[in-house]
Tab-separated table of C-alpha atoms in Angstrom:
chain	number	residue	atom	x	y	z
C	92	UNK	CA	-7.415	14.363	-74.789
C	93	UNK	CA	-5.495	16.322	-77.415
C	94	UNK	CA	-5.718	16.156	-81.173
C	95	UNK	CA	-3.816	17.581	-84.112
C	96	UNK	CA	-6.318	18.008	-86.953
C	97	UNK	CA	-5.957	20.881	-89.399
C	98	UNK	CA	-6.365	24.226	-87.697
C	99	UNK	CA	-9.687	26.059	-87.789
C	100	UNK	CA	-9.971	28.837	-90.287
C	101	UNK	CA	-10.540	31.336	-87.506
C	102	UNK	CA	-7.390	30.343	-85.626
C	103	UNK	CA	-4.616	32.892	-85.492
C	104	UNK	CA	-1.253	33.330	-83.805
C	105	UNK	CA	-1.245	35.790	-80.916
C	106	UNK	CA	2.036	37.561	-80.271
C	107	UNK	CA	3.286	37.955	-76.723
C	108	UNK	CA	2.213	41.201	-75.079
C	109	UNK	CA	2.559	42.715	-71.627
C	110	UNK	CA	0.093	42.716	-68.704
C	111	UNK	CA	1.052	45.197	-66.009
C	112	UNK	CA	-2.294	46.255	-64.532
C	113	UNK	CA	-2.371	43.968	-61.464
C	114	UNK	CA	1.164	44.798	-60.346
C	115	UNK	CA	0.681	48.530	-60.765
C	116	UNK	CA	-2.657	48.688	-58.972
C	117	UNK	CA	-1.524	46.396	-56.180
C	118	UNK	CA	1.675	48.404	-55.724
C	119	UNK	CA	-0.568	51.410	-55.335
C	120	UNK	CA	-2.618	49.598	-52.709
C	121	UNK	CA	0.653	48.829	-50.915
C	122	UNK	CA	1.487	52.543	-50.847
C	123	UNK	CA	-1.912	53.388	-49.397
C	124	UNK	CA	-1.674	50.702	-46.741
C	125	UNK	CA	1.841	51.743	-45.812
C	126	UNK	CA	0.431	55.123	-44.807
C	127	UNK	CA	-1.205	53.365	-41.869
C	128	UNK	CA	-4.701	54.596	-42.741
C	129	UNK	CA	-6.997	52.014	-41.140
C	130	UNK	CA	-10.048	53.563	-42.783
C	131	UNK	CA	-8.465	53.015	-46.211
C	132	UNK	CA	-7.848	49.364	-45.429
C	133	UNK	CA	-11.374	48.776	-44.180
C	134	UNK	CA	-12.909	50.492	-47.183
C	135	UNK	CA	-10.806	48.583	-49.714
C	136	UNK	CA	-11.389	45.306	-47.879
C	137	UNK	CA	-15.107	45.965	-48.010
C	138	UNK	CA	-15.000	46.277	-51.811
C	139	UNK	CA	-13.978	42.642	-52.395
C	140	UNK	CA	-16.372	39.725	-52.188
C	141	UNK	CA	-14.809	36.601	-50.675
C	142	UNK	CA	-15.192	33.459	-52.790
C	143	UNK	CA	-14.406	30.452	-50.603
C	144	UNK	CA	-14.301	27.127	-52.487
C	145	UNK	CA	-12.937	25.090	-49.586
C	146	UNK	CA	-14.153	21.502	-49.875
C	147	UNK	CA	-15.736	22.077	-53.292
C	148	UNK	CA	-12.806	21.292	-55.639
C	149	UNK	CA	-12.481	17.573	-56.387
C	150	UNK	CA	-9.536	17.344	-58.800
C	151	UNK	CA	-6.178	17.699	-57.045
C	152	UNK	CA	-3.129	17.362	-59.344
C	153	UNK	CA	-0.752	17.195	-56.411
C	154	UNK	CA	-1.130	16.914	-52.661
C	155	UNK	CA	1.864	18.955	-51.498
C	156	UNK	CA	0.964	22.044	-49.482
C	157	UNK	CA	2.732	25.348	-49.996
C	158	UNK	CA	4.653	27.020	-47.202
C	159	UNK	CA	5.695	30.631	-46.851
C	160	UNK	CA	7.371	32.957	-44.437
C	161	UNK	CA	5.113	34.576	-41.804
C	162	UNK	CA	3.672	37.860	-42.952
C	163	UNK	CA	3.790	37.013	-46.655
C	164	UNK	CA	1.698	33.944	-47.535
C	165	UNK	CA	2.963	33.993	-51.118
C	166	UNK	CA	6.725	34.377	-50.579
C	167	UNK	CA	8.792	31.961	-52.647
C	168	UNK	CA	5.797	30.073	-54.025
C	169	UNK	CA	4.824	29.845	-57.668
C	170	UNK	CA	1.250	31.091	-58.051
C	171	UNK	CA	-1.432	29.964	-60.487
C	172	UNK	CA	-4.320	32.416	-60.332
C	173	UNK	CA	-7.425	31.446	-62.303
C	174	UNK	CA	-9.221	34.595	-63.459
C	175	UNK	CA	-12.837	34.064	-64.530
C	176	UNK	CA	-14.986	36.763	-66.091
C	177	UNK	CA	-18.671	36.062	-65.541
C	178	UNK	CA	-21.660	37.138	-67.627
C	179	UNK	CA	-24.165	36.568	-64.826
C	180	UNK	CA	-27.282	38.395	-65.995
C	181	UNK	CA	-28.424	40.096	-62.821
C	182	UNK	CA	-30.406	43.314	-63.266
C	183	UNK	CA	-27.304	45.452	-63.864
C	184	UNK	CA	-25.604	43.047	-66.258
C	185	UNK	CA	-28.836	42.328	-68.138
C	186	UNK	CA	-29.067	46.024	-68.919
C	187	UNK	CA	-25.691	45.719	-70.633
C	188	UNK	CA	-25.939	42.368	-72.368
C	189	UNK	CA	-29.608	41.476	-72.481
C	190	UNK	CA	-31.562	38.825	-70.632
C	191	UNK	CA	-30.161	35.273	-70.553
C	192	UNK	CA	-30.577	32.329	-68.249
C	193	UNK	CA	-27.741	30.775	-66.295
C	194	UNK	CA	-24.308	31.930	-65.256
C	195	UNK	CA	-21.350	31.401	-67.576
C	196	UNK	CA	-17.652	32.145	-67.577
C	197	UNK	CA	-17.209	34.684	-70.355
C	198	UNK	CA	-13.392	34.792	-70.210
C	199	UNK	CA	-10.941	32.496	-68.417
C	200	UNK	CA	-7.227	33.119	-67.939
C	201	UNK	CA	-4.671	31.141	-65.944
C	202	UNK	CA	-2.084	33.572	-64.614
C	203	UNK	CA	1.190	31.904	-63.588
C	204	UNK	CA	3.636	33.946	-61.498
C	205	UNK	CA	7.032	32.296	-61.118
C	206	UNK	CA	8.221	31.418	-57.652
C	207	UNK	CA	11.311	33.609	-58.045
C	208	UNK	CA	9.120	36.483	-59.345
C	209	UNK	CA	11.293	36.975	-62.456
C	210	UNK	CA	8.553	36.203	-65.005
C	211	UNK	CA	4.839	35.597	-65.421
C	212	UNK	CA	2.626	34.065	-68.100
C	213	UNK	CA	-1.070	34.606	-68.794
C	214	UNK	CA	-2.727	31.699	-70.623
C	215	UNK	CA	-6.119	32.440	-72.208
C	216	UNK	CA	-8.449	29.421	-72.393
C	217	UNK	CA	-10.991	29.614	-75.265
C	218	UNK	CA	-14.524	29.273	-73.932
C	219	UNK	CA	-15.569	27.314	-77.050
C	220	UNK	CA	-13.084	24.490	-76.356
C	221	UNK	CA	-14.667	21.031	-76.410
C	222	UNK	CA	-13.301	19.262	-73.335
C	223	UNK	CA	-14.088	16.404	-70.992
C	224	UNK	CA	-15.446	18.070	-67.862
C	225	UNK	CA	-15.110	16.070	-64.633
C	226	UNK	CA	-17.795	15.825	-61.985
C	227	UNK	CA	-18.413	18.835	-59.748
C	228	UNK	CA	-19.938	19.448	-56.333
C	229	UNK	CA	-23.388	21.032	-56.798
C	230	UNK	CA	-24.970	23.742	-54.616
C	231	UNK	CA	-27.991	21.626	-53.757
C	232	UNK	CA	-25.925	18.602	-52.802
C	233	UNK	CA	-24.661	15.736	-54.918
C	234	UNK	CA	-22.356	15.892	-57.903
C	235	UNK	CA	-22.705	16.562	-61.610
C	236	UNK	CA	-21.936	13.828	-64.130
C	237	UNK	CA	-18.764	13.953	-66.231
C	238	UNK	CA	-19.510	15.088	-69.768
C	239	UNK	CA	-17.938	16.290	-73.015
C	240	UNK	CA	-19.006	19.878	-73.657
C	241	UNK	CA	-17.753	23.462	-74.004
C	242	UNK	CA	-15.215	24.556	-71.418
C	243	UNK	CA	-17.266	27.518	-70.180
C	244	UNK	CA	-20.128	25.172	-69.277
C	245	UNK	CA	-18.180	24.250	-66.133
C	246	UNK	CA	-19.034	27.619	-64.589
C	247	UNK	CA	-22.714	27.209	-65.431
C	248	UNK	CA	-22.871	23.599	-64.229
C	249	UNK	CA	-21.286	24.498	-60.915
C	250	UNK	CA	-23.533	27.536	-60.406
C	251	UNK	CA	-26.687	25.444	-60.781
C	252	UNK	CA	-30.181	26.963	-60.551
C	253	UNK	CA	-29.041	28.693	-57.370
C	254	UNK	CA	-26.561	30.846	-59.378
C	255	UNK	CA	-23.923	30.132	-56.735
C	256	UNK	CA	-20.636	31.880	-57.612
C	257	UNK	CA	-18.511	29.806	-55.218
C	258	UNK	CA	-19.679	26.506	-56.705
C	259	UNK	CA	-19.328	27.955	-60.220
C	260	UNK	CA	-15.719	28.957	-59.529
C	261	UNK	CA	-14.979	25.613	-57.854
C	262	UNK	CA	-16.325	23.657	-60.837
C	263	UNK	CA	-14.158	25.696	-63.229
C	264	UNK	CA	-11.083	25.248	-61.016
C	265	UNK	CA	-11.876	21.551	-60.855
C	266	UNK	CA	-12.039	21.380	-64.666
C	267	UNK	CA	-8.758	23.269	-65.150
C	268	UNK	CA	-6.905	21.060	-62.671
C	269	UNK	CA	-8.300	17.848	-64.155
C	270	UNK	CA	-7.618	18.916	-67.766
C	271	UNK	CA	-4.165	20.429	-67.260
C	272	UNK	CA	-2.591	18.855	-64.182
C	273	UNK	CA	-1.784	22.379	-62.958
C	274	UNK	CA	-2.712	23.271	-59.383
C	275	UNK	CA	-4.812	26.439	-59.138
C	276	UNK	CA	-3.497	28.168	-56.030
C	277	UNK	CA	-5.817	31.184	-56.125
C	278	UNK	CA	-8.840	32.378	-58.058
C	279	UNK	CA	-10.631	35.591	-58.959
C	280	UNK	CA	-14.107	36.111	-60.465
C	281	UNK	CA	-14.494	39.418	-62.316
C	282	UNK	CA	-17.967	40.873	-62.766
C	283	UNK	CA	-18.867	42.276	-66.177
C	284	UNK	CA	-20.118	45.557	-64.758
C	285	UNK	CA	-16.945	46.025	-62.707
C	286	UNK	CA	-14.953	46.743	-65.860
C	287	UNK	CA	-17.026	49.873	-66.432
C	288	UNK	CA	-16.030	51.374	-63.088
C	289	UNK	CA	-12.343	50.544	-63.600
C	290	UNK	CA	-12.199	52.133	-67.073
C	291	UNK	CA	-14.126	55.215	-65.960
C	292	UNK	CA	-11.807	55.586	-62.942
C	293	UNK	CA	-8.937	55.740	-65.426
C	294	UNK	CA	-10.706	58.427	-67.422
C	295	UNK	CA	-11.219	56.029	-70.318
C	296	UNK	CA	-8.799	53.975	-72.398
C	297	UNK	CA	-7.241	55.352	-75.590
C	298	UNK	CA	-7.213	53.075	-78.638
C	299	UNK	CA	-6.327	53.449	-82.324
C	300	UNK	CA	-8.553	51.056	-84.237
C	301	UNK	CA	-7.279	49.953	-87.685
C	302	UNK	CA	-10.846	49.804	-89.024
C	303	UNK	CA	-14.400	50.555	-87.890
C	304	UNK	CA	-15.876	48.095	-85.382
C	305	UNK	CA	-19.628	47.612	-85.759
C	306	UNK	CA	-21.464	45.054	-83.676
C	307	UNK	CA	-24.400	43.229	-85.227
C	308	UNK	CA	-27.676	44.897	-84.100
C	309	UNK	CA	-28.872	41.452	-83.113
C	310	UNK	CA	-26.259	41.299	-80.344
C	311	UNK	CA	-25.563	44.882	-79.298
C	312	UNK	CA	-25.105	48.504	-80.307
C	313	UNK	CA	-21.321	48.968	-80.299
C	314	UNK	CA	-20.206	51.250	-83.146
C	315	UNK	CA	-16.643	52.544	-83.089
C	316	UNK	CA	-15.032	54.463	-85.983
C	317	UNK	CA	-11.540	53.729	-87.243
C	318	UNK	CA	-8.709	55.755	-85.791
C	319	UNK	CA	-7.827	57.239	-82.429
C	320	UNK	CA	-10.516	57.485	-79.762
C	321	UNK	CA	-11.055	57.139	-76.032
C	322	UNK	CA	-13.363	54.339	-74.890
C	323	UNK	CA	-15.436	54.961	-71.788
C	324	UNK	CA	-16.528	52.162	-69.482
C	325	UNK	CA	-19.613	51.099	-71.408
C	326	UNK	CA	-17.860	51.211	-74.771
C	327	UNK	CA	-15.021	49.192	-73.268
C	328	UNK	CA	-17.275	46.410	-71.989
C	329	UNK	CA	-18.983	46.319	-75.387
C	330	UNK	CA	-15.609	46.039	-77.137
C	331	UNK	CA	-14.480	43.265	-74.789
C	332	UNK	CA	-17.664	41.221	-75.168
C	333	UNK	CA	-18.467	41.665	-78.878
C	334	UNK	CA	-18.344	38.543	-81.054
C	335	UNK	CA	-20.511	39.320	-84.092
C	336	UNK	CA	-20.452	42.119	-86.654
C	337	UNK	CA	-17.729	43.651	-88.800
C	338	UNK	CA	-14.215	44.867	-88.065
C	339	UNK	CA	-11.226	43.419	-86.202
C	340	UNK	CA	-12.331	39.814	-86.678
C	341	UNK	CA	-15.984	40.212	-85.714
C	342	UNK	CA	-16.921	38.735	-89.088
C	343	UNK	CA	-15.678	35.355	-87.902
C	344	UNK	CA	-17.842	35.256	-84.782
C	345	UNK	CA	-14.932	33.555	-83.069
C	346	UNK	CA	-13.896	33.461	-79.447
C	347	UNK	CA	-10.269	33.379	-80.637
C	348	UNK	CA	-10.493	36.763	-82.367
C	349	UNK	CA	-12.293	38.141	-79.320
C	350	UNK	CA	-9.351	37.028	-77.176
C	351	UNK	CA	-7.080	39.014	-79.526
C	352	UNK	CA	-9.210	42.150	-79.095
C	353	UNK	CA	-9.283	41.664	-75.328
C	354	UNK	CA	-5.507	41.441	-75.235
C	355	UNK	CA	-5.239	44.625	-77.327
C	356	UNK	CA	-7.522	46.426	-74.888
C	357	UNK	CA	-5.508	45.219	-71.890
C	358	UNK	CA	-2.292	46.432	-73.515
C	359	UNK	CA	-3.903	49.824	-74.191
C	360	UNK	CA	-5.153	50.045	-70.599
C	361	UNK	CA	-1.672	49.216	-69.335
C	362	UNK	CA	-0.138	51.979	-71.421
C	363	UNK	CA	-2.819	54.317	-70.087
C	364	UNK	CA	-1.861	53.424	-66.530
C	365	UNK	CA	1.835	53.816	-67.194
C	366	UNK	CA	1.208	57.266	-68.649
C	367	UNK	CA	-0.353	58.400	-65.387
C	368	UNK	CA	1.479	59.304	-62.204
C	369	UNK	CA	-0.910	57.308	-60.024
C	370	UNK	CA	1.552	57.022	-57.172
C	371	UNK	CA	1.833	60.807	-57.224
C	372	UNK	CA	-1.933	61.340	-57.198
C	373	UNK	CA	-3.406	59.662	-54.132
C	374	UNK	CA	-6.995	60.534	-55.005
C	375	UNK	CA	-6.797	58.992	-58.481
C	376	UNK	CA	-4.865	55.984	-57.189
C	377	UNK	CA	-7.475	55.381	-54.530
C	378	UNK	CA	-10.302	55.629	-57.077
C	379	UNK	CA	-8.618	53.108	-59.413
C	380	UNK	CA	-7.751	50.687	-56.601
C	381	UNK	CA	-11.290	50.893	-55.200
C	382	UNK	CA	-12.818	50.269	-58.641
C	383	UNK	CA	-10.536	47.285	-59.321
C	384	UNK	CA	-11.199	45.661	-55.967
C	385	UNK	CA	-14.924	46.371	-56.244
C	386	UNK	CA	-15.115	44.346	-59.466
C	387	UNK	CA	-13.774	41.143	-57.908
C	388	UNK	CA	-14.728	38.086	-55.942
C	389	UNK	CA	-11.559	36.395	-54.748
C	390	UNK	CA	-10.381	33.550	-52.552
C	391	UNK	CA	-9.874	34.438	-48.870
C	392	UNK	CA	-6.146	35.094	-49.243
C	393	UNK	CA	-6.396	37.375	-52.279
C	394	UNK	CA	-9.438	39.118	-50.793
C	395	UNK	CA	-7.246	40.675	-48.107
C	396	UNK	CA	-5.699	43.996	-49.278
C	397	UNK	CA	-2.695	43.475	-46.991
C	398	UNK	CA	-1.905	40.132	-48.638
C	399	UNK	CA	-2.508	41.698	-52.044
C	400	UNK	CA	-0.064	44.429	-51.126
C	401	UNK	CA	2.520	41.843	-50.068
C	402	UNK	CA	2.078	40.118	-53.423
C	403	UNK	CA	2.458	43.453	-55.227
C	404	UNK	CA	5.652	44.130	-53.336
C	405	UNK	CA	7.119	40.846	-54.583
C	406	UNK	CA	6.404	41.873	-58.194
C	407	UNK	CA	8.080	45.259	-58.089
C	408	UNK	CA	11.405	43.936	-59.339
C	409	UNK	CA	9.952	41.930	-62.237
C	410	UNK	CA	11.049	43.020	-65.724
C	411	UNK	CA	7.807	44.045	-67.417
C	412	UNK	CA	8.928	42.527	-70.720
C	413	UNK	CA	8.929	39.142	-68.974
C	414	UNK	CA	5.139	39.089	-68.515
C	415	UNK	CA	3.640	37.490	-71.610
C	416	UNK	CA	0.296	36.301	-72.955
C	417	UNK	CA	-0.199	32.815	-74.391
C	418	UNK	CA	-3.262	31.302	-76.024
C	419	UNK	CA	-4.019	27.596	-75.731
C	420	UNK	CA	-3.129	25.994	-79.102
C	421	UNK	CA	-6.316	24.759	-80.762
C	422	UNK	CA	-7.659	23.152	-83.926
C	423	UNK	CA	-11.156	22.782	-85.347
C	424	UNK	CA	-13.175	20.141	-83.518
C	425	UNK	CA	-13.810	17.118	-85.782
C	426	UNK	CA	-17.389	16.885	-84.526
C	427	UNK	CA	-18.271	20.598	-84.758
C	428	UNK	CA	-16.562	23.210	-86.983
C	429	UNK	CA	-17.808	25.945	-84.628
C	430	UNK	CA	-15.859	24.500	-81.690
C	431	UNK	CA	-12.168	23.874	-81.058
C	432	UNK	CA	-10.072	21.197	-79.354
C	433	UNK	CA	-6.689	21.628	-77.725
C	434	UNK	CA	-3.752	20.271	-79.702
C	435	UNK	CA	-0.871	18.298	-78.231
C	436	UNK	CA	1.139	21.539	-78.034
C	437	UNK	CA	-1.081	22.537	-75.117
C	438	UNK	CA	0.418	19.720	-73.058
C	439	UNK	CA	3.791	21.452	-73.193
C	440	UNK	CA	2.277	24.623	-71.727
C	441	UNK	CA	0.674	22.796	-68.798
C	442	UNK	CA	3.859	20.840	-68.082
C	443	UNK	CA	5.855	24.074	-68.035
C	444	UNK	CA	3.476	25.798	-65.652
C	445	UNK	CA	3.278	22.794	-63.338
C	446	UNK	CA	7.073	22.755	-63.087
C	447	UNK	CA	7.374	26.575	-62.876
C	448	UNK	CA	9.408	26.700	-66.108
C	449	UNK	CA	9.362	29.841	-68.304
C	450	UNK	CA	8.011	29.908	-71.875
C	451	UNK	CA	10.542	29.430	-74.690
C	452	UNK	CA	10.897	33.141	-75.443
C	453	UNK	CA	12.015	33.733	-71.857
C	454	UNK	CA	14.428	30.795	-71.688
C	455	UNK	CA	18.015	31.652	-70.686
C	456	UNK	CA	20.247	32.453	-73.637
C	457	UNK	CA	23.240	30.208	-74.266
C	458	UNK	CA	26.541	31.990	-73.489
C	459	UNK	CA	29.070	32.530	-76.254
C	460	UNK	CA	31.851	29.943	-76.242
C	461	UNK	CA	35.042	31.234	-74.679
C	462	UNK	CA	38.380	30.820	-76.491
C	463	UNK	CA	39.421	28.287	-73.857
C	464	UNK	CA	36.347	26.181	-74.592
C	465	UNK	CA	37.134	25.867	-78.315
C	466	UNK	CA	37.975	22.434	-79.517
C	467	UNK	CA	35.825	20.446	-77.114
C	468	UNK	CA	36.463	22.183	-73.811
C	469	UNK	CA	33.963	21.978	-70.993
C	470	UNK	CA	31.001	24.245	-70.690
C	471	UNK	CA	28.816	24.667	-73.769
C	472	UNK	CA	25.700	26.013	-72.106
C	473	UNK	CA	24.495	27.752	-68.992
C	474	UNK	CA	23.570	25.294	-66.284
C	475	UNK	CA	20.053	25.594	-64.978
C	476	UNK	CA	19.067	24.790	-61.388
C	477	UNK	CA	17.973	21.371	-62.631
C	478	UNK	CA	21.400	20.679	-64.066
C	479	UNK	CA	20.605	20.739	-67.786
C	480	UNK	CA	22.186	23.088	-70.275
C	481	UNK	CA	19.876	25.926	-71.223
C	482	UNK	CA	19.772	26.995	-74.840
C	483	UNK	CA	18.023	29.884	-76.490
C	484	UNK	CA	15.118	29.042	-78.800
C	485	UNK	CA	15.582	29.837	-82.502
C	486	UNK	CA	14.754	33.377	-83.455
C	487	UNK	CA	14.598	34.775	-79.924
C	488	UNK	CA	17.274	37.359	-80.544
C	489	UNK	CA	20.117	35.576	-78.754
C	490	UNK	CA	23.525	36.874	-79.681
C	491	UNK	CA	22.266	40.370	-80.505
C	492	UNK	CA	24.735	43.172	-80.909
C	493	UNK	CA	25.354	46.146	-78.701
C	494	UNK	CA	21.753	47.275	-78.890
C	495	UNK	CA	20.276	43.804	-78.569
C	496	UNK	CA	20.770	42.974	-74.895
C	497	UNK	CA	23.329	42.466	-72.186
C	498	UNK	CA	24.857	39.339	-73.706
C	499	UNK	CA	25.659	38.046	-70.235
C	500	UNK	CA	25.750	34.238	-69.865
C	501	UNK	CA	22.495	32.803	-68.638
C	502	UNK	CA	20.473	36.013	-68.970
C	503	UNK	CA	17.080	35.832	-70.616
C	504	UNK	CA	16.346	37.502	-73.920
C	505	UNK	CA	13.022	39.310	-73.400
C	506	UNK	CA	10.395	39.210	-76.144
C	507	UNK	CA	9.631	42.363	-78.074
C	508	UNK	CA	6.809	44.425	-76.598
C	509	UNK	CA	4.961	44.402	-79.927
C	510	UNK	CA	1.853	46.522	-80.148
C	511	UNK	CA	-1.283	44.591	-80.943
C	512	UNK	CA	-3.806	45.836	-83.542
C	513	UNK	CA	-5.829	48.646	-81.994
C	514	UNK	CA	-3.111	49.851	-79.609
C	515	UNK	CA	-1.845	53.402	-80.215
C	516	UNK	CA	1.865	53.619	-81.049
C	517	UNK	CA	2.518	56.830	-79.104
């Protein structure tokens, strides 16, 4: 159910940014596998935990099965990959974040990759969203009762006292499908501690913070000065998890401002990767790929490095400016000012993803009218595959001059790759 009350004071607009890490790392895996090194394959395959939710997901938005050419299970299909970051407090994670009972989804993103591989969208779902969770299959048998609660409770409910990751992932997938109508085709669970290994494999991530970031001593010991610095793995996980303190929105204690900081870190990490010649340094590439894969639990298809490599190959031709981040539109919950509810604008996002339609800023630009078309001639807009005329959204840069794009009919006008606060300009 969506509502349109006045927005919460901690709400903010997040500009589109670029997420290139998966494609780059997976392309690297493809290069390694192409060398024919069986030992490399076996080692990388052994890094990934398989998360099989077969028979555990109850909500099914549509019943049609996907088909693909032999050898590439993803070819031609739109993909919706649900990425869940977990704060499971096992011994290693408890050392980072303190003791806590239960297993929760700390961060959830729905990554949509278009069937034609020309664009992708990453939708961040606020954990503090008040939603109507459907029933879930429980590890000990039986099903949970539907309830209205925070979105990230789905992971905890599914995990149960057994702390079962597969049931936790299935319950979250179930919630996303029931709430959005979007079919989740694949899923990945990212362990908190895995981020440390990935960042350290990169040699750290460079950031330029606009102000000091100091976490409240009650919650952690992250203290970062303003200005340029290189975050190591433990500093990075602290920066990604922090919610209370001062600097870069920590004063608000909001999940929405944390999402903004997470996106800034991802953009910085991407720029770090692009500044390295990973494909020219096999040892470093192997270390990064191994660290990434070692941080994941994935469904059986994504847990196979060969299939991952095939997916990476399909992304190589994608314009990097056509991979954007979107946050679910929210407003303050009427029943709790510390929680949010999705507004009706969220429905448009889910409908787009379900139909494999790009976001407005990636919509095809309307072609300029030809002299022959003046005065009521045929052809005012570029025809889309569905038969409707495509028009460019206001303010997207359509009709730019010589430096503003190709100007070809039907071509998309990419969004600006704006740097988020905390990302170094050079």
